[in-house]
């Protein structure tokens, strides 16, 4: 069916064009899933009617079809990543290359979607392998599923087509229901979850079972074909696919694909199949798999190398042209020779041996890169290192005693691990709310004082300064932190989030049970260019609750947030680059916002370390040879550690300890 080849080409083109020129998602991937379900279900049922499914040859063909281009792209991506990506993105890339090579990238992205700290990384150069991973899982599971249905149907004397149809209908309804529910509850998780996509394969399979029985007039099929094409083209423009899919919204591109399948070959000069079956689109269909594989890394490397956030018209044309050129080369010099058995040294033996032989270079290279990167990241700055004074360099009378040209610390590659925290073995979920994780620092015997740190990641980052102070004074630090959920009666970061509101209510109860000597949290948020800093009313309400419990509160003014990553800027452009520094006057208001609030509870003391983040007239990326920020708004635990004596002094003064 030539129109199928053209439909695949159209879906690939839409994915590429929408990604590159519009920065949007088209829904073309959902079309791939429907086509895959349509083709393999039809093939398996036809084979089952004649005899039995031969799993070995079936999977062998799929290996030879999928592995060559995918593993080639992964290998090239690793080399290019080592050359061009900032070190901060190396570990992310390594993890996802492993996951992509093993066809579990969608689950790696699921893990990232529920891991707050993993979300503070740039877009992965192989994240588009999530759809290939789901397809690979489908190709393994689907033949087994159909074989089981066929076996049961034969032994029970049921009709083969009807039995398969019933099972696919159940899968369609169940998976679509899961997709709709999970998209509402947790859309990022739903987007990459294999279970929320099964219905798309099942839909294609159901069409394969009934399409031979559908007889429609030519005119109707012409209308259906063009309606399907128009639906596919418009989907990405009308819907925000990246934020509303899969759910009900994914019915748009999948039903559009079904319309094209049902329209079939109309034989009319006015039919969409005449365009889809044209030589141009059929040829492009041959390249569509490799085109999908190449376009995303080419786009991201273009943006990284050119230091841009958008490609523009000409840049987009270059990205699409280069991706197409690479896909043509991949098809003719890698995919086709492997499929036709021309690489005899590589293909000698079974396809499974070929799978192992082709996987080894990718996995070994990724493993070697992982080892080298881990060794580089293992370097840590010793306490009181004269080469890296950090915040201490801003104190009056400071005199630098270190080397003339020390490297900045921490190393760029270790920045993703610069979130401060208490060792996980000393953490446990609270009984009242599993999301409320309570962690306790070590002490020598009974603690002198007990301090609770509560709030979001901006409260958590102060653990980098508080834990060394606690060790010096034998305090116990108890952390109750949740990313994107500040200590508030509102949910400012995630408006309307009931889970954050529940977490905060349970945190207050947990603090009451803990009965600490004091609570440490943040006093403000949103210190951004444009002087948008605020103290939300919900913060004050929480402080008032603690006042009723007789618990003192130390509230720290928040650090600046930027629209770029200062540390990445320094890595790429150098320490002296002016664009890596933001004028203080653009970010910091002369007076913190809480000074204008008349009804601050008497139990609250404020501390302000802004002068250590934005000394004098600028907010630099580096202070005292230490990188201040790990991303666009979180402070490195290395810099926080250099700030520890100052935090301790202010805390002791505020609490009169």
XYZ file of C-alpha atoms in Angstrom:
657
model
C 0.000 0.000 0.000
C 1.943 3.040 -1.263
C -0.247 5.431 0.715
C 1.027 3.856 3.940
C 4.575 4.680 2.969
C 3.477 8.223 2.218
C 1.557 8.470 5.503
C 4.689 7.454 7.386
C 6.665 10.071 5.453
C 4.065 12.754 6.194
C 4.098 11.932 9.908
C 7.908 12.109 9.993
C 7.914 15.416 8.114
C 5.388 16.894 10.521
C 7.443 15.784 13.526
C 10.598 17.334 12.086
C 9.087 20.584 10.824
C 7.091 21.236 13.999
C 10.087 20.451 16.215
C 12.564 22.521 14.244
C 10.652 25.547 13.021
C 7.832 25.873 15.551
C 9.316 24.321 18.684
C 6.144 22.259 19.026
C 5.088 18.619 18.950
C 2.934 17.544 16.026
C 1.336 14.268 17.094
C 3.170 12.458 14.311
C 4.584 9.926 16.764
C 1.054 8.777 17.554
C 0.602 8.124 13.843
C 3.681 5.884 13.915
C 2.074 3.869 16.710
C -1.187 3.432 14.805
C 0.642 2.360 11.629
C 2.783 -0.101 13.601
C -0.301 -1.621 15.213
C -2.033 -1.806 11.845
C 0.845 -3.509 10.039
C 2.018 -6.009 12.649
C -1.476 -7.039 13.763
C -2.521 -7.685 10.192
C 0.655 -9.637 9.546
C 0.332 -11.740 12.701
C -3.318 -12.594 12.116
C -2.671 -13.589 8.501
C 0.225 -15.792 9.577
C -1.924 -17.348 12.307
C -4.652 -18.239 9.817
C -2.109 -20.147 7.693
C -0.165 -21.732 10.560
C 1.688 -20.434 13.590
C 3.747 -17.365 14.436
C 7.505 -17.868 14.093
C 8.921 -15.561 16.747
C 12.582 -16.007 15.820
C 12.401 -14.824 12.196
C 9.898 -12.107 13.146
C 12.100 -10.565 15.818
C 15.205 -11.069 13.686
C 13.688 -8.923 10.925
C 12.790 -6.256 13.464
C 16.334 -6.241 14.858
C 17.789 -5.745 11.386
C 15.249 -3.004 10.734
C 15.597 -1.061 13.979
C 19.132 -1.533 15.295
C 21.452 -0.320 12.512
C 20.224 3.269 12.208
C 19.389 3.683 15.910
C 22.749 2.470 17.181
C 24.609 4.486 14.553
C 22.870 7.649 15.727
C 23.571 6.840 19.374
C 27.262 6.319 18.700
C 27.570 9.578 16.764
C 25.597 11.409 19.465
C 28.038 10.253 22.134
C 31.026 11.549 20.174
C 29.298 14.859 19.436
C 28.152 15.200 23.059
C 31.695 14.759 24.333
C 32.870 17.443 21.902
C 30.088 20.010 22.159
C 27.815 19.526 25.177
C 28.559 21.258 28.482
C 29.931 18.851 31.065
C 26.832 19.407 33.194
C 24.860 17.389 30.652
C 27.264 14.465 30.286
C 25.819 12.161 32.935
C 22.281 12.780 31.733
C 23.330 11.942 28.174
C 25.186 8.793 29.245
C 22.197 7.504 31.224
C 19.837 8.133 28.363
C 22.131 6.596 25.744
C 22.167 3.397 27.811
C 18.378 3.543 28.153
C 17.867 4.248 24.440
C 20.159 1.430 23.340
C 18.211 -0.975 25.544
C 14.817 0.434 24.449
C 13.768 1.724 27.865
C 14.319 5.444 27.277
C 10.667 6.211 27.940
C 11.031 4.762 31.442
C 14.193 6.780 32.012
C 12.188 9.883 31.137
C 9.410 8.704 33.442
C 11.971 8.594 36.234
C 13.077 12.105 35.302
C 9.497 13.367 35.206
C 8.942 12.425 38.852
C 12.423 13.446 39.998
C 12.432 17.180 40.711
C 16.205 17.465 40.618
C 16.488 15.542 37.318
C 14.164 18.104 35.758
C 16.801 20.821 36.138
C 18.813 19.617 33.155
C 18.691 20.644 29.528
C 16.721 18.745 26.902
C 18.367 15.402 26.237
C 19.877 14.857 22.793
C 18.303 11.389 22.700
C 14.998 11.976 24.453
C 13.151 11.356 21.163
C 14.114 7.696 21.560
C 11.217 7.410 24.012
C 8.861 6.600 21.141
C 11.282 4.073 19.637
C 11.553 2.436 23.048
C 7.791 2.033 23.249
C 7.743 0.630 19.724
C 10.531 -1.799 20.580
C 8.596 -2.959 23.654
C 5.504 -3.316 21.481
C 7.355 -5.451 18.920
C 8.399 -7.835 21.692
C 5.077 -8.077 23.520
C 2.546 -7.890 20.687
C 3.473 -11.135 18.854
C 3.370 -13.016 22.169
C -0.028 -11.493 22.978
C -1.512 -12.412 19.596
C -0.035 -15.920 19.801
C -1.638 -16.471 23.215
C -5.013 -15.211 21.951
C -4.775 -17.474 18.897
C -3.899 -20.495 21.059
C -6.800 -19.886 23.446
C -9.223 -19.227 20.583
C -8.308 -22.460 18.801
C -8.614 -24.598 21.917
C -11.945 -22.985 22.815
C -13.260 -23.148 19.265
C -13.716 -19.389 19.011
C -13.362 -17.355 15.835
C -9.813 -16.064 15.396
C -10.650 -12.566 14.143
C -13.351 -12.069 16.734
C -11.125 -13.235 19.602
C -8.283 -10.959 18.590
C -10.750 -8.110 18.093
C -12.244 -8.522 21.569
C -8.818 -8.530 23.218
C -7.713 -5.456 21.255
C -10.957 -3.682 22.121
C -10.396 -4.367 25.823
C -6.815 -3.104 25.537
C -8.036 -0.043 23.665
C -10.618 0.882 26.300
C -8.393 0.093 29.280
C -5.307 1.875 27.952
C -7.290 4.907 26.779
C -8.924 5.128 30.193
C -5.513 4.980 31.874
C -4.240 7.597 29.445
C -7.093 10.002 30.156
C -6.839 9.566 33.933
C -3.046 9.763 34.183
C -2.886 12.772 31.857
C -5.046 14.678 34.329
C -3.161 13.418 37.386
C 0.418 13.592 36.076
C 0.764 14.601 32.417
C 4.571 14.289 32.138
C 4.368 10.743 33.500
C 1.449 9.902 31.207
C 3.296 11.187 28.150
C 6.132 8.651 28.433
C 4.299 5.755 30.089
C 4.040 2.647 27.892
C 0.597 1.796 29.234
C -0.929 5.081 28.073
C 0.093 4.337 24.467
C -1.091 0.731 24.094
C -4.488 1.891 22.880
C -2.888 3.574 19.866
C -1.361 0.274 18.735
C -4.632 -1.490 19.526
C -6.535 1.038 17.414
C -4.307 0.294 14.429
C -4.793 -3.417 15.046
C -8.578 -3.079 15.149
C -8.510 -1.225 11.837
C -6.395 -4.029 10.346
C -9.018 -6.576 11.401
C -11.997 -4.789 9.826
C -10.591 -2.785 6.955
C -11.241 -5.479 4.354
C -14.918 -5.419 5.287
C -15.303 -1.666 4.979
C -16.777 -0.814 1.582
C -17.329 2.879 0.946
C -18.067 4.902 -2.181
C -15.034 6.479 -3.826
C -16.263 9.976 -3.070
C -16.574 9.219 0.632
C -13.096 7.732 0.720
C -11.674 10.795 -1.023
C -13.227 13.020 1.652
C -11.998 10.772 4.459
C -8.467 10.729 3.085
C -8.175 14.486 2.847
C -9.875 14.953 6.232
C -7.251 12.674 7.755
C -4.370 14.535 6.112
C -5.776 17.913 7.155
C -6.248 16.648 10.715
C -2.639 15.508 10.899
C -1.289 18.791 9.583
C -3.429 20.959 11.862
C -3.069 18.919 15.058
C 0.233 20.441 16.161
C -0.931 23.967 15.360
C -4.232 23.746 17.231
C -3.226 21.621 20.235
C -0.381 22.041 22.697
C 0.559 18.403 22.186
C 3.448 18.487 24.639
C 1.202 19.506 27.545
C -2.156 17.822 26.826
C -1.149 14.464 25.316
C -1.897 11.619 25.372
C -5.380 11.615 26.966
C -8.424 12.410 24.864
C -6.387 14.826 22.754
C -4.330 12.012 21.202
C -7.511 10.799 19.497
C -7.075 13.676 17.053
C -3.943 12.430 15.224
C -4.765 8.748 15.701
C -8.284 9.060 14.259
C -6.834 11.188 11.451
C -4.445 8.343 10.652
C -7.339 5.865 10.733
C -9.238 8.010 8.227
C -6.297 7.822 5.836
C -6.045 4.044 6.325
C -9.762 3.543 5.722
C -9.678 5.791 2.642
C -6.991 3.538 1.187
C -6.311 3.587 -2.535
C -9.266 5.476 -3.992
C -8.151 5.316 -7.596
C -9.333 8.912 -7.927
C -7.173 11.696 -9.237
C -8.578 13.811 -6.415
C -7.717 11.411 -3.610
C -5.182 12.088 -0.910
C -3.650 8.705 -1.697
C -2.463 10.076 -5.029
C -0.272 12.554 -3.140
C 0.682 10.141 -0.366
C 1.545 7.468 -2.915
C 3.669 9.789 -5.049
C 7.237 8.793 -5.771
C 8.562 11.695 -3.697
C 6.689 10.768 -0.512
C 7.267 7.054 -1.016
C 11.005 7.710 -1.258
C 10.846 9.942 1.767
C 9.037 7.139 3.544
C 12.170 5.012 3.118
C 14.168 7.694 4.895
C 11.539 8.572 7.526
C 12.913 6.323 10.276
C 16.447 7.685 9.991
C 15.100 11.219 9.547
C 13.266 10.966 12.847
C 16.396 9.630 14.522
C 18.716 12.359 13.216
C 16.606 15.510 13.363
C 16.478 15.924 17.154
C 20.208 15.634 17.961
C 21.046 17.778 14.918
C 18.628 20.449 16.181
C 19.986 20.422 19.738
C 23.644 20.445 18.703
C 22.907 23.340 16.357
C 21.399 25.319 19.244
C 24.292 24.463 21.563
C 27.026 25.266 19.058
C 25.370 28.503 17.928
C 24.376 29.421 21.515
C 20.749 29.984 20.581
C 17.330 29.042 21.876
C 15.626 29.110 18.448
C 16.902 28.194 14.999
C 15.134 30.771 12.843
C 14.016 30.220 9.249
C 17.421 29.717 7.635
C 18.822 27.807 10.595
C 15.786 25.534 10.538
C 16.262 24.895 6.829
C 19.888 23.964 7.517
C 18.888 21.587 10.357
C 16.218 19.892 8.241
C 18.532 19.676 5.226
C 21.383 18.192 7.249
C 19.029 15.736 8.963
C 17.639 14.634 5.619
C 21.133 14.262 4.172
C 22.231 12.114 7.112
C 19.085 10.004 6.835
C 19.739 9.346 3.128
C 23.309 8.280 3.891
C 22.141 6.113 6.791
C 19.485 4.410 4.684
C 21.735 3.622 1.727
C 24.995 2.827 3.515
C 23.821 1.286 6.791
C 20.159 0.245 6.849
C 19.931 -1.263 3.376
C 23.247 -3.164 3.443
C 22.366 -4.689 6.818
C 18.870 -5.609 5.711
C 20.197 -7.196 2.519
C 23.026 -8.988 4.325
C 25.921 -7.216 2.627
C 27.960 -6.760 5.837
C 28.955 -10.407 6.012
C 31.542 -10.015 8.781
C 28.987 -8.315 10.991
C 25.976 -10.397 9.948
C 27.611 -13.807 10.049
C 25.338 -15.954 12.208
C 21.900 -15.072 13.568
C 20.309 -11.661 13.829
C 20.566 -11.976 17.593
C 24.316 -12.274 17.312
C 24.198 -9.172 15.145
C 22.188 -7.417 17.873
C 24.864 -8.228 20.434
C 27.742 -7.287 18.122
C 26.142 -3.962 17.201
C 25.173 -3.132 20.787
C 28.627 -3.761 22.208
C 30.398 -0.700 20.679
C 27.637 1.624 21.896
C 27.432 0.193 25.410
C 31.210 -0.100 25.813
C 31.731 3.481 24.632
C 28.991 4.742 26.948
C 30.484 2.733 29.813
C 33.988 4.083 29.220
C 32.605 7.612 29.066
C 30.720 6.988 32.309
C 33.896 5.837 34.086
C 35.937 8.781 32.818
C 33.196 11.249 33.718
C 32.787 9.759 37.196
C 36.508 10.067 37.849
C 36.453 13.674 36.752
C 33.420 14.415 38.915
C 34.862 12.720 42.005
C 37.100 15.699 42.820
C 35.844 17.684 45.806
C 37.140 20.877 47.340
C 38.548 20.286 50.840
C 37.189 22.536 53.614
C 39.021 25.838 54.086
C 40.845 25.348 50.782
C 42.834 28.587 50.235
C 42.430 28.224 46.471
C 38.624 28.311 46.766
C 37.527 30.717 49.524
C 34.110 31.288 47.937
C 31.890 33.569 50.003
C 34.707 34.218 52.485
C 36.469 36.267 49.795
C 33.778 38.928 50.224
C 34.407 39.487 53.920
C 36.093 42.746 54.986
C 39.872 42.448 55.237
C 40.064 39.182 53.286
C 43.450 38.491 51.682
C 43.740 35.762 49.077
C 46.402 33.134 49.920
C 45.784 30.608 47.160
C 47.401 29.738 43.861
C 47.656 32.273 41.057
C 45.361 30.519 38.570
C 43.259 27.843 40.296
C 40.464 26.073 38.454
C 36.972 26.967 39.560
C 35.151 24.525 41.794
C 33.100 22.462 41.733
C 33.979 20.980 38.367
C 31.323 21.630 35.783
C 30.598 17.936 35.346
C 29.658 17.572 39.024
C 27.145 20.443 39.040
C 24.092 18.142 38.680
C 25.091 16.557 42.003
C 25.423 19.870 43.832
C 22.066 19.732 45.631
C 22.721 19.700 49.353
C 20.993 17.146 51.526
C 21.169 14.760 54.459
C 22.299 11.184 53.756
C 19.368 9.134 52.474
C 19.837 6.369 55.043
C 18.847 8.908 57.693
C 15.552 9.736 55.968
C 12.094 8.195 56.283
C 8.614 9.062 54.977
C 6.209 10.484 57.503
C 3.287 8.229 58.411
C 0.717 10.879 57.617
C 2.061 11.633 54.106
C 4.609 9.560 52.163
C 5.710 12.652 50.246
C 6.750 14.246 53.533
C 10.237 12.795 53.949
C 11.898 13.549 57.288
C 15.714 13.405 57.453
C 17.886 13.865 60.539
C 21.581 14.739 60.712
C 24.016 12.862 62.957
C 24.993 14.194 66.383
C 27.404 13.178 69.097
C 24.999 12.148 71.825
C 21.964 14.329 72.583
C 21.887 17.426 70.349
C 22.514 20.852 71.829
C 19.816 22.354 69.628
C 17.337 20.979 67.088
C 16.662 22.954 63.888
C 14.010 22.047 61.311
C 14.623 23.118 57.690
C 11.313 23.143 55.821
C 10.159 24.211 52.371
C 11.125 23.716 48.739
C 14.513 23.242 47.088
C 15.527 26.813 47.936
C 15.180 25.977 51.615
C 16.950 22.674 51.033
C 19.980 24.309 49.455
C 20.730 26.043 52.784
C 21.530 22.600 54.186
C 24.881 23.057 52.457
C 25.616 25.853 54.966
C 23.658 24.588 57.957
C 25.025 21.034 58.148
C 28.669 22.130 58.647
C 27.480 24.594 61.298
C 25.472 21.836 62.972
C 28.512 19.570 63.015
C 30.595 22.286 64.663
C 27.976 22.923 67.343
C 26.408 19.449 67.731
C 23.022 20.660 66.533
C 20.550 18.243 64.985
C 19.213 19.408 61.623
C 15.865 17.915 60.588
C 14.892 18.469 56.953
C 11.352 18.415 55.561
C 11.670 19.536 51.962
C 9.783 18.971 48.729
C 10.758 20.425 45.372
C 8.420 23.118 44.013
C 6.502 23.213 47.297
C 7.536 26.141 49.531
C 6.461 26.328 53.169
C 3.158 28.101 52.639
C -0.592 27.768 52.984
C -0.759 28.367 49.264
C 0.833 26.522 46.371
C 2.669 29.343 44.633
C 4.927 27.248 42.403
C 2.195 24.806 41.366
C -1.060 26.772 41.695
C -3.923 24.589 42.826
C -1.730 21.614 43.724
C -3.633 19.765 46.433
C -0.660 17.496 47.096
C 1.485 20.535 47.969
C -1.222 21.941 50.228
C -1.572 18.573 51.983
C 2.202 18.310 52.328
C 2.365 21.714 53.998
C -0.449 20.898 56.421
C 1.280 17.652 57.374
C 4.630 19.439 57.675
C 3.170 21.759 60.328
C 1.868 18.747 62.271
C 5.246 17.023 61.970
C 7.036 20.132 63.209
C 4.670 20.309 66.174
C 5.529 16.705 67.072
C 9.264 17.306 66.581
C 9.161 20.376 68.862
C 12.379 21.925 67.491
C 14.226 24.843 68.996
C 13.692 26.743 65.745
C 12.542 26.413 62.125
C 14.542 27.633 59.130
C 12.766 28.426 55.860
C 12.711 30.970 53.040
C 11.190 34.437 53.380
C 10.774 35.430 49.742
C 10.576 34.013 46.229
C 10.856 35.034 42.582
C 13.883 37.339 42.851
C 14.251 37.722 39.092
C 15.287 40.387 36.593
C 12.611 43.049 36.793
C 12.627 43.040 40.611
C 9.703 40.638 40.972
C 10.617 39.405 44.466
C 7.697 38.833 46.832
C 6.728 37.423 50.218
C 3.475 35.539 49.585
C 0.723 35.787 52.215
C 0.821 31.987 52.533
C 4.342 32.201 53.950
C 3.185 34.559 56.698
C 0.238 32.293 57.504
C 2.582 29.363 58.102
C 4.819 31.475 60.334
C 1.745 32.469 62.304
C 0.877 28.793 62.879
C 4.343 28.183 64.282
C 4.027 31.272 66.440
C 0.939 29.711 68.031
C 3.100 26.665 68.795
C 5.786 28.840 70.352
C 8.405 27.885 67.754
C 10.844 30.575 66.539
C 11.276 30.968 62.775
C 14.364 32.150 60.893
C 13.351 33.154 57.375
C 16.079 33.711 54.772
C 15.747 36.023 51.829
C 15.858 34.021 48.603
C 18.725 34.104 46.110
C 18.341 35.425 42.545
C 16.872 33.399 39.682
C 17.967 33.932 36.082
C 16.781 33.159 32.570
C 20.076 31.393 31.783
C 22.511 29.060 33.543
C 25.423 31.196 34.827
C 27.738 28.202 35.289
C 27.088 26.909 31.767
C 27.746 30.420 30.500
C 31.107 30.474 32.272
C 32.021 27.037 30.933
C 31.296 28.049 27.364
C 32.367 31.701 27.338
C 34.914 31.983 30.145
C 35.022 33.545 33.598
C 35.473 37.061 32.271
C 32.441 36.980 29.955
C 30.201 39.943 30.786
C 27.057 38.130 29.652
C 27.519 35.625 32.497
C 27.032 38.383 35.092
C 23.743 40.141 35.832
C 23.636 43.702 37.210
C 22.403 43.708 40.795
C 20.093 46.631 40.102
C 18.101 44.488 37.625
C 17.383 41.741 40.149
C 17.598 43.001 43.742
C 15.218 45.553 45.223
C 16.797 47.960 47.725
C 14.494 46.654 50.458
C 13.240 43.062 50.809
C 9.465 42.753 50.364
C 8.802 41.535 53.901
C 9.791 44.934 55.309
C 6.519 46.312 53.964
C 4.318 43.676 55.656
C 2.811 45.160 58.832
C 1.627 42.001 60.605
C 4.727 39.793 60.655
C 4.405 37.396 63.635
C 6.791 38.164 66.521
C 8.433 34.723 66.335
C 10.046 35.507 62.937
C 13.604 36.747 62.433
C 14.863 37.556 58.952
C 18.340 36.896 57.558
C 19.592 38.301 54.269
C 22.638 36.925 52.436
C 22.049 38.818 49.208
C 25.410 40.572 49.478
C 27.094 37.173 49.116
C 25.122 36.385 45.939
C 25.219 39.863 44.448
C 28.185 41.741 45.938
C 28.424 45.439 45.135
C 26.920 46.033 41.686
C 26.672 42.590 40.097
C 25.405 39.025 40.570
C 28.340 36.939 39.297
C 28.483 33.280 38.306
C 31.658 32.761 40.352
C 32.824 34.122 43.692
C 36.197 33.306 45.237
C 36.922 30.681 42.559
C 33.700 28.836 43.424
C 30.729 28.502 41.081
C 27.698 30.022 42.755
C 24.916 28.340 40.752
C 24.373 24.777 39.615
C 21.600 25.783 37.194
C 19.534 28.933 36.669
C 18.439 29.361 40.292
C 19.912 26.783 42.693
C 23.098 27.513 44.645
C 25.833 24.869 44.668
C 26.423 23.097 47.957
C 30.116 23.951 47.536
C 29.368 27.670 47.600
C 26.873 27.204 50.421
C 29.571 25.486 52.456
C 31.831 28.519 52.084
C 28.884 30.596 53.313
C 28.419 28.392 56.402
C 30.254 30.600 58.978
C 28.200 33.610 57.942
C 24.928 31.664 58.089
C 25.878 30.298 61.510
C 26.689 33.769 62.813
C 23.361 35.207 61.647
C 21.406 32.230 62.952
C 22.987 32.366 66.403
C 22.421 36.108 66.559
C 18.788 35.859 65.515
C 17.967 33.040 67.941
C 20.345 34.147 70.741
C 21.788 30.620 70.921
